[in-house]
Amino acid sequence: MDIRFVTAGSGEVVAVMAAEGGELLAAGKALDSASGGRIAKAMKAAGFKGGAGQLVDVLAPDGVDFARVLVIGVGKAEAADGMGVERWAGHAVKRTLTAVEKLVLQPDALPSVAIAEAGAHAAMGARLASYRFDTYRTKLKPDQKPALKAVEIVLEHTAAAKARAEVDSAIVNGVFFARDLVSEPPNVLYPESFAERLRDLETIGVEVEILEPVAMEKLGMGALLGVAQGSARPARLVAMKWNGSSVKKQKPFAIVGKGVTFDTGGISLKPGAGMDEMKGDMGGAAAVAGAMKAIALRKAKANVVGIVALVENMPGSNAQRPGDIVSTMSGQTIEVLNTDAEGRLILADAVWYAQDKYEPVALVDLATLTGAVIVALGHEHAGMCSNDEDLAHAITSAATAEGEPVWRLPLNAAYDKLIDTPNADMKNIAGKPVAGSIIGAQFIKRFIKDDTPWAHLDIAGTATKAGPYDDPLSPAWATGYGVRLLNRLIANKYED
Ligand code: BES
Ligand code: MN
Ligand code: ZN
């Protein structure tokens, strides 16, 4: 889909804004007066109130150059922000994606969104809403396929919006990369093939290093390899480095992702219903990969290292057993009491490796770690635990600005104590069903060095979501959650 910024749009279909109360904004008002009030009349007849996402499809109004005018609500004008403009454009694309070849968007400035910003957000929203995962749909009828080839965004001055939208297209690329990775079936996307897809990032200037099991063995990554040993598909650990800082020697910011390409639970086997969704248990790794892609495509002036631990968690004659004790790269030992608490095991070695090798200024890990975070926060917020106030605040504000919100959960010694065991340095579950998401974070924290500012994002509820997929900016099961958040976090810290 091609996005163009123009000073006058032409085509069959145009979308304009209206605010709560049912009032058209300036662009719509101009069309309405050209039509002799037909548009306002249609809005009234439809009971249009201007609520966010409310839509009136006005067909064949006289006196205007368009055959169809989509009036779409943005809610209260004073409260509308950049994300509101994105959703507005997203609704227009959602409405036209399979039916129209060209769409004209006429955004207006809002009390807290300048017109150039509104134009750029409209482009972002239009792009995000066009996402589809049709790779394996061989029998789609023409009217089920995307038809929309061009979106024209009408602005009096196009340069500023155009420049911003070019940068934003890197971010959309990263989000789509993450969504695709999460959507791919587990027979196609497994540790080796995932690593190969990451290898492609070399073409955009990312240094990619892939560790195979022999190397991991040498490093002492017994926890990661213990999870992988039940699968015929060998593990991979991939480090992606972007060195965009003008201070070449500057220590990197590290982002680390859980990449379980399929989680059966292992010997602690999961129940069958819905198990297919565990192909998405690499959502953390996908977010890290997507963020690295976005950061490299927009040539971020920052040093960032992305590390993903890729395994498949399977039962089998060589699978690890409940009761096994594994030793980690850090030297600490773990009693594995539940093989389904595997994410923390692979992260134990991945975060240690990240700190040991790169001495990062800070480390953020993302993982579809616990079902408990879905019980607590649903699909709306990711759970966040952190040992550092500044990092936690920086994440919260980046997350809010990008529409990928987080909610902080506590850490403390009393929770930590629950993973003590007489048999090893720690066990991988608490043994009672309490505070599951915090316990997961406390476990990872045992592999974070005291002076590393760290945050853990449990994205089990936000990497994918329950249908209906009616959020126009996230129109499929896989959301790509985390890419925008991480990109903004890096931009705020190093660039703005
Ligand atoms: N991958 C799951 C968590 C998950 C659940 C992600 C639902 C997405 C949707 C994780 O590996 C897991 O199985 N966690 C266990 C931990 C428990 C054994 C302590 C869980 O949440 O039940
Ligand atoms: Mn599991
Ligand atoms: Zn898992």
PDB file of C-alpha atoms in Angstrom, residues 80-260:
ATOM      1  CA  ALA A  80      -8.090  13.249  21.024  1.00  0.00           C
ATOM      2  CA  ASP A  81      -4.373  12.517  20.719  1.00  0.00           C
ATOM      3  CA  GLY A  82      -2.053  11.114  18.054  1.00  0.00           C
ATOM      4  CA  MET A  83      -3.279   7.587  18.753  1.00  0.00           C
ATOM      5  CA  GLY A  84      -6.834   8.852  18.235  1.00  0.00           C
ATOM      6  CA  VAL A  85      -5.880  10.077  14.773  1.00  0.00           C
ATOM      7  CA  GLU A  86      -4.260   6.703  14.070  1.00  0.00           C
ATOM      8  CA  ARG A  87      -7.471   4.918  15.019  1.00  0.00           C
ATOM      9  CA  TRP A  88      -9.498   7.344  12.901  1.00  0.00           C
ATOM     10  CA  ALA A  89      -7.400   6.532   9.834  1.00  0.00           C
ATOM     11  CA  GLY A  90      -7.412   2.872  10.818  1.00  0.00           C
ATOM     12  CA  HIS A  91     -11.197   2.785  10.763  1.00  0.00           C
ATOM     13  CA  ALA A  92     -11.218   4.296   7.270  1.00  0.00           C
ATOM     14  CA  VAL A  93      -8.806   1.639   6.012  1.00  0.00           C
ATOM     15  CA  LYS A  94     -10.647  -1.167   7.775  1.00  0.00           C
ATOM     16  CA  ARG A  95     -13.834  -0.048   6.019  1.00  0.00           C
ATOM     17  CA  THR A  96     -12.270   0.105   2.549  1.00  0.00           C
ATOM     18  CA  LEU A  97      -9.383  -2.390   2.536  1.00  0.00           C
ATOM     19  CA  THR A  98     -10.975  -5.111   0.424  1.00  0.00           C
ATOM     20  CA  ALA A  99     -13.341  -2.919  -1.576  1.00  0.00           C
ATOM     21  CA  VAL A 100     -11.617   0.238  -2.791  1.00  0.00           C
ATOM     22  CA  GLU A 101      -8.371   0.878  -4.691  1.00  0.00           C
ATOM     23  CA  LYS A 102      -7.723   4.360  -3.474  1.00  0.00           C
ATOM     24  CA  LEU A 103      -8.645   6.171  -0.288  1.00  0.00           C
ATOM     25  CA  VAL A 104      -8.298   9.878   0.429  1.00  0.00           C
ATOM     26  CA  LEU A 105      -7.842  10.944   4.067  1.00  0.00           C
ATOM     27  CA  GLN A 106      -8.520  14.523   5.088  1.00  0.00           C
ATOM     28  CA  PRO A 107      -7.284  14.874   8.675  1.00  0.00           C
ATOM     29  CA  ASP A 108      -7.722  18.064  10.658  1.00  0.00           C
ATOM     30  CA  ALA A 109      -5.591  19.550  13.399  1.00  0.00           C
ATOM     31  CA  LEU A 110      -6.990  18.840  16.863  1.00  0.00           C
ATOM     32  CA  PRO A 111      -6.516  20.918  20.040  1.00  0.00           C
ATOM     33  CA  SER A 112      -3.524  18.771  21.062  1.00  0.00           C
ATOM     34  CA  VAL A 113      -2.394  17.452  17.665  1.00  0.00           C
ATOM     35  CA  ALA A 114      -0.808  19.854  15.168  1.00  0.00           C
ATOM     36  CA  ILE A 115      -1.712  19.253  11.536  1.00  0.00           C
ATOM     37  CA  ALA A 116       1.672  17.822  10.474  1.00  0.00           C
ATOM     38  CA  GLU A 117       1.513  15.378  13.362  1.00  0.00           C
ATOM     39  CA  ALA A 118      -2.062  14.488  12.476  1.00  0.00           C
ATOM     40  CA  GLY A 119      -0.940  13.749   8.909  1.00  0.00           C
ATOM     41  CA  ALA A 120       1.865  11.489  10.085  1.00  0.00           C
ATOM     42  CA  HIS A 121      -0.385   9.684  12.557  1.00  0.00           C
ATOM     43  CA  ALA A 122      -2.978   9.198   9.819  1.00  0.00           C
ATOM     44  CA  ALA A 123      -0.313   7.485   7.714  1.00  0.00           C
ATOM     45  CA  MET A 124       0.743   5.300  10.637  1.00  0.00           C
ATOM     46  CA  GLY A 125      -2.843   4.305  11.390  1.00  0.00           C
ATOM     47  CA  ALA A 126      -3.605   3.563   7.749  1.00  0.00           C
ATOM     48  CA  ARG A 127      -0.559   1.330   7.456  1.00  0.00           C
ATOM     49  CA  LEU A 128      -1.122  -0.554  10.720  1.00  0.00           C
ATOM     50  CA  ALA A 129      -4.743  -1.223   9.785  1.00  0.00           C
ATOM     51  CA  SER A 130      -3.749  -2.788   6.484  1.00  0.00           C
ATOM     52  CA  TYR A 131      -2.040  -5.753   8.194  1.00  0.00           C
ATOM     53  CA  ARG A 132      -3.055  -9.221   7.048  1.00  0.00           C
ATOM     54  CA  PHE A 133      -1.531 -12.647   7.468  1.00  0.00           C
ATOM     55  CA  ASP A 134      -2.658 -14.390   4.290  1.00  0.00           C
ATOM     56  CA  THR A 135       0.461 -16.469   3.638  1.00  0.00           C
ATOM     57  CA  TYR A 136      -1.422 -19.766   3.741  1.00  0.00           C
ATOM     58  CA  ARG A 137      -4.778 -18.638   2.312  1.00  0.00           C
ATOM     59  CA  THR A 138      -4.655 -20.028  -1.233  1.00  0.00           C
ATOM     60  CA  LYS A 139      -8.355 -19.825  -1.964  1.00  0.00           C
ATOM     61  CA  LEU A 140      -9.281 -16.239  -1.122  1.00  0.00           C
ATOM     62  CA  LYS A 141     -11.834 -14.782  -3.505  1.00  0.00           C
ATOM     63  CA  PRO A 142     -10.987 -11.441  -5.103  1.00  0.00           C
ATOM     64  CA  ASP A 143     -13.387  -9.597  -2.802  1.00  0.00           C
ATOM     65  CA  GLN A 144     -11.667 -11.108   0.248  1.00  0.00           C
ATOM     66  CA  LYS A 145      -8.255  -9.811  -0.751  1.00  0.00           C
ATOM     67  CA  PRO A 146      -6.906  -6.332  -0.038  1.00  0.00           C
ATOM     68  CA  ALA A 147      -7.704  -4.037  -2.942  1.00  0.00           C
ATOM     69  CA  LEU A 148      -6.440  -0.797  -1.434  1.00  0.00           C
ATOM     70  CA  LYS A 149      -3.329   0.255  -3.333  1.00  0.00           C
ATOM     71  CA  ALA A 150      -2.988   3.923  -2.447  1.00  0.00           C
ATOM     72  CA  VAL A 151      -3.872   6.225   0.424  1.00  0.00           C
ATOM     73  CA  GLU A 152      -3.655   9.962  -0.225  1.00  0.00           C
ATOM     74  CA  ILE A 153      -3.381  12.194   2.813  1.00  0.00           C
ATOM     75  CA  VAL A 154      -4.445  15.753   2.149  1.00  0.00           C
ATOM     76  CA  LEU A 155      -2.543  18.537   3.903  1.00  0.00           C
ATOM     77  CA  GLU A 156      -1.858  22.159   3.069  1.00  0.00           C
ATOM     78  CA  HIS A 157       1.862  21.665   3.809  1.00  0.00           C
ATOM     79  CA  THR A 158       3.098  18.135   3.242  1.00  0.00           C
ATOM     80  CA  ALA A 159       6.845  18.231   3.978  1.00  0.00           C
ATOM     81  CA  ALA A 160       6.867  17.822   7.778  1.00  0.00           C
ATOM     82  CA  ALA A 161       4.280  15.056   7.838  1.00  0.00           C
ATOM     83  CA  LYS A 162       6.028  13.266   5.004  1.00  0.00           C
ATOM     84  CA  ALA A 163       9.363  13.304   6.803  1.00  0.00           C
ATOM     85  CA  ARG A 164       7.798  11.926   9.974  1.00  0.00           C
ATOM     86  CA  ALA A 165       5.844   9.279   8.109  1.00  0.00           C
ATOM     87  CA  GLU A 166       9.024   8.016   6.482  1.00  0.00           C
ATOM     88  CA  VAL A 167      10.523   7.345   9.899  1.00  0.00           C
ATOM     89  CA  ASP A 168       7.245   5.822  11.064  1.00  0.00           C
ATOM     90  CA  SER A 169       7.200   3.411   8.142  1.00  0.00           C
ATOM     91  CA  ALA A 170      10.301   1.798   9.691  1.00  0.00           C
ATOM     92  CA  ILE A 171       8.298   1.230  12.855  1.00  0.00           C
ATOM     93  CA  VAL A 172       5.353  -0.270  10.964  1.00  0.00           C
ATOM     94  CA  ASN A 173       7.812  -2.571   9.231  1.00  0.00           C
ATOM     95  CA  GLY A 174       9.063  -3.724  12.615  1.00  0.00           C
ATOM     96  CA  VAL A 175       5.518  -4.250  13.925  1.00  0.00           C
ATOM     97  CA  PHE A 176       4.567  -6.303  10.856  1.00  0.00           C
ATOM     98  CA  PHE A 177       7.745  -8.372  11.183  1.00  0.00           C
ATOM     99  CA  ALA A 178       6.769  -9.220  14.774  1.00  0.00           C
ATOM    100  CA  ARG A 179       3.151 -10.000  13.818  1.00  0.00           C
ATOM    101  CA  ASP A 180       4.297 -12.286  11.008  1.00  0.00           C
ATOM    102  CA  LEU A 181       6.701 -14.160  13.287  1.00  0.00           C
ATOM    103  CA  VAL A 182       3.995 -14.720  15.904  1.00  0.00           C
ATOM    104  CA  SER A 183       1.478 -15.806  13.260  1.00  0.00           C
ATOM    105  CA  GLU A 184       3.700 -18.342  11.504  1.00  0.00           C
ATOM    106  CA  PRO A 185       2.813 -21.943  12.339  1.00  0.00           C
ATOM    107  CA  PRO A 186       5.234 -23.893  14.524  1.00  0.00           C
ATOM    108  CA  ASN A 187       6.142 -26.376  11.791  1.00  0.00           C
ATOM    109  CA  VAL A 188       7.454 -23.445   9.755  1.00  0.00           C
ATOM    110  CA  LEU A 189       8.895 -21.267  12.505  1.00  0.00           C
ATOM    111  CA  TYR A 190      11.191 -23.192  14.862  1.00  0.00           C
ATOM    112  CA  PRO A 191      14.515 -22.175  16.404  1.00  0.00           C
ATOM    113  CA  GLU A 192      16.668 -22.698  13.309  1.00  0.00           C
ATOM    114  CA  SER A 193      14.244 -21.131  10.833  1.00  0.00           C
ATOM    115  CA  PHE A 194      13.566 -18.234  13.234  1.00  0.00           C
ATOM    116  CA  ALA A 195      17.321 -17.612  13.474  1.00  0.00           C
ATOM    117  CA  GLU A 196      17.582 -17.664   9.684  1.00  0.00           C
ATOM    118  CA  ARG A 197      14.898 -14.987   9.410  1.00  0.00           C
ATOM    119  CA  LEU A 198      16.886 -12.874  11.845  1.00  0.00           C
ATOM    120  CA  ARG A 199      19.990 -13.395   9.737  1.00  0.00           C
ATOM    121  CA  ASP A 200      18.186 -11.331   7.057  1.00  0.00           C
ATOM    122  CA  LEU A 201      18.521  -8.262   9.284  1.00  0.00           C
ATOM    123  CA  GLU A 202      22.169  -8.150   8.188  1.00  0.00           C
ATOM    124  CA  THR A 203      20.974  -6.593   4.922  1.00  0.00           C
ATOM    125  CA  ILE A 204      19.853  -3.499   6.869  1.00  0.00           C
ATOM    126  CA  GLY A 205      23.058  -3.178   8.861  1.00  0.00           C
ATOM    127  CA  VAL A 206      22.359  -5.283  11.947  1.00  0.00           C
ATOM    128  CA  GLU A 207      25.208  -7.532  13.112  1.00  0.00           C
ATOM    129  CA  VAL A 208      23.713 -10.966  13.676  1.00  0.00           C
ATOM    130  CA  GLU A 209      25.437 -13.663  15.699  1.00  0.00           C
ATOM    131  CA  ILE A 210      23.852 -17.097  16.026  1.00  0.00           C
ATOM    132  CA  LEU A 211      24.905 -19.480  18.798  1.00  0.00           C
ATOM    133  CA  GLU A 212      24.317 -23.211  18.325  1.00  0.00           C
ATOM    134  CA  PRO A 213      24.023 -25.786  21.119  1.00  0.00           C
ATOM    135  CA  VAL A 214      27.736 -26.652  21.155  1.00  0.00           C
ATOM    136  CA  ALA A 215      28.615 -23.033  21.907  1.00  0.00           C
ATOM    137  CA  MET A 216      25.856 -22.774  24.508  1.00  0.00           C
ATOM    138  CA  GLU A 217      27.096 -25.951  26.165  1.00  0.00           C
ATOM    139  CA  LYS A 218      30.565 -24.425  26.430  1.00  0.00           C
ATOM    140  CA  LEU A 219      29.112 -21.317  28.036  1.00  0.00           C
ATOM    141  CA  GLY A 220      27.309 -23.469  30.589  1.00  0.00           C
ATOM    142  CA  MET A 221      23.746 -22.652  29.533  1.00  0.00           C
ATOM    143  CA  GLY A 222      22.246 -25.719  31.166  1.00  0.00           C
ATOM    144  CA  ALA A 223      18.835 -24.163  31.819  1.00  0.00           C
ATOM    145  CA  LEU A 224      18.257 -23.124  28.208  1.00  0.00           C
ATOM    146  CA  LEU A 225      19.550 -26.447  26.871  1.00  0.00           C
ATOM    147  CA  GLY A 226      17.493 -28.378  29.419  1.00  0.00           C
ATOM    148  CA  VAL A 227      14.284 -26.952  27.950  1.00  0.00           C
ATOM    149  CA  ALA A 228      15.428 -27.644  24.398  1.00  0.00           C
ATOM    150  CA  GLN A 229      16.526 -31.249  24.986  1.00  0.00           C
ATOM    151  CA  GLY A 230      13.061 -32.754  24.548  1.00  0.00           C
ATOM    152  CA  SER A 231      12.773 -31.455  21.009  1.00  0.00           C
ATOM    153  CA  ALA A 232      14.209 -32.765  17.761  1.00  0.00           C
ATOM    154  CA  ARG A 233      14.702 -29.122  16.817  1.00  0.00           C
ATOM    155  CA  PRO A 234      17.933 -27.742  18.316  1.00  0.00           C
ATOM    156  CA  ALA A 235      18.036 -24.441  20.210  1.00  0.00           C
ATOM    157  CA  ARG A 236      19.469 -21.171  18.960  1.00  0.00           C
ATOM    158  CA  LEU A 237      20.508 -18.018  20.762  1.00  0.00           C
ATOM    159  CA  VAL A 238      20.658 -14.986  18.505  1.00  0.00           C
ATOM    160  CA  ALA A 239      22.327 -11.660  19.268  1.00  0.00           C
ATOM    161  CA  MET A 240      21.428  -8.725  17.005  1.00  0.00           C
ATOM    162  CA  LYS A 241      23.571  -5.613  17.349  1.00  0.00           C
ATOM    163  CA  TRP A 242      22.799  -2.140  16.083  1.00  0.00           C
ATOM    164  CA  ASN A 243      25.625   0.347  16.572  1.00  0.00           C
ATOM    165  CA  GLY A 244      24.080   3.652  15.595  1.00  0.00           C
ATOM    166  CA  SER A 245      25.513   5.824  18.348  1.00  0.00           C
ATOM    167  CA  SER A 246      28.073   8.459  17.400  1.00  0.00           C
ATOM    168  CA  VAL A 247      29.942   7.285  20.498  1.00  0.00           C
ATOM    169  CA  LYS A 248      30.978   3.955  19.011  1.00  0.00           C
ATOM    170  CA  LYS A 249      32.216   2.482  22.282  1.00  0.00           C
ATOM    171  CA  GLN A 250      29.046   3.367  24.152  1.00  0.00           C
ATOM    172  CA  LYS A 251      27.657   0.382  26.086  1.00  0.00           C
ATOM    173  CA  PRO A 252      24.456  -0.894  24.507  1.00  0.00           C
ATOM    174  CA  PHE A 253      20.916  -0.964  25.776  1.00  0.00           C
ATOM    175  CA  ALA A 254      19.889  -4.637  25.885  1.00  0.00           C
ATOM    176  CA  ILE A 255      16.509  -6.085  24.979  1.00  0.00           C
ATOM    177  CA  VAL A 256      15.999  -9.794  25.550  1.00  0.00           C
ATOM    178  CA  GLY A 257      13.098 -11.934  24.326  1.00  0.00           C
ATOM    179  CA  LYS A 258      11.591 -15.311  25.187  1.00  0.00           C
ATOM    180  CA  GLY A 259      11.362 -17.325  21.991  1.00  0.00           C
ATOM    181  CA  VAL A 260       9.591 -20.607  22.692  1.00  0.00           C
TER     182      VAL A 260
END
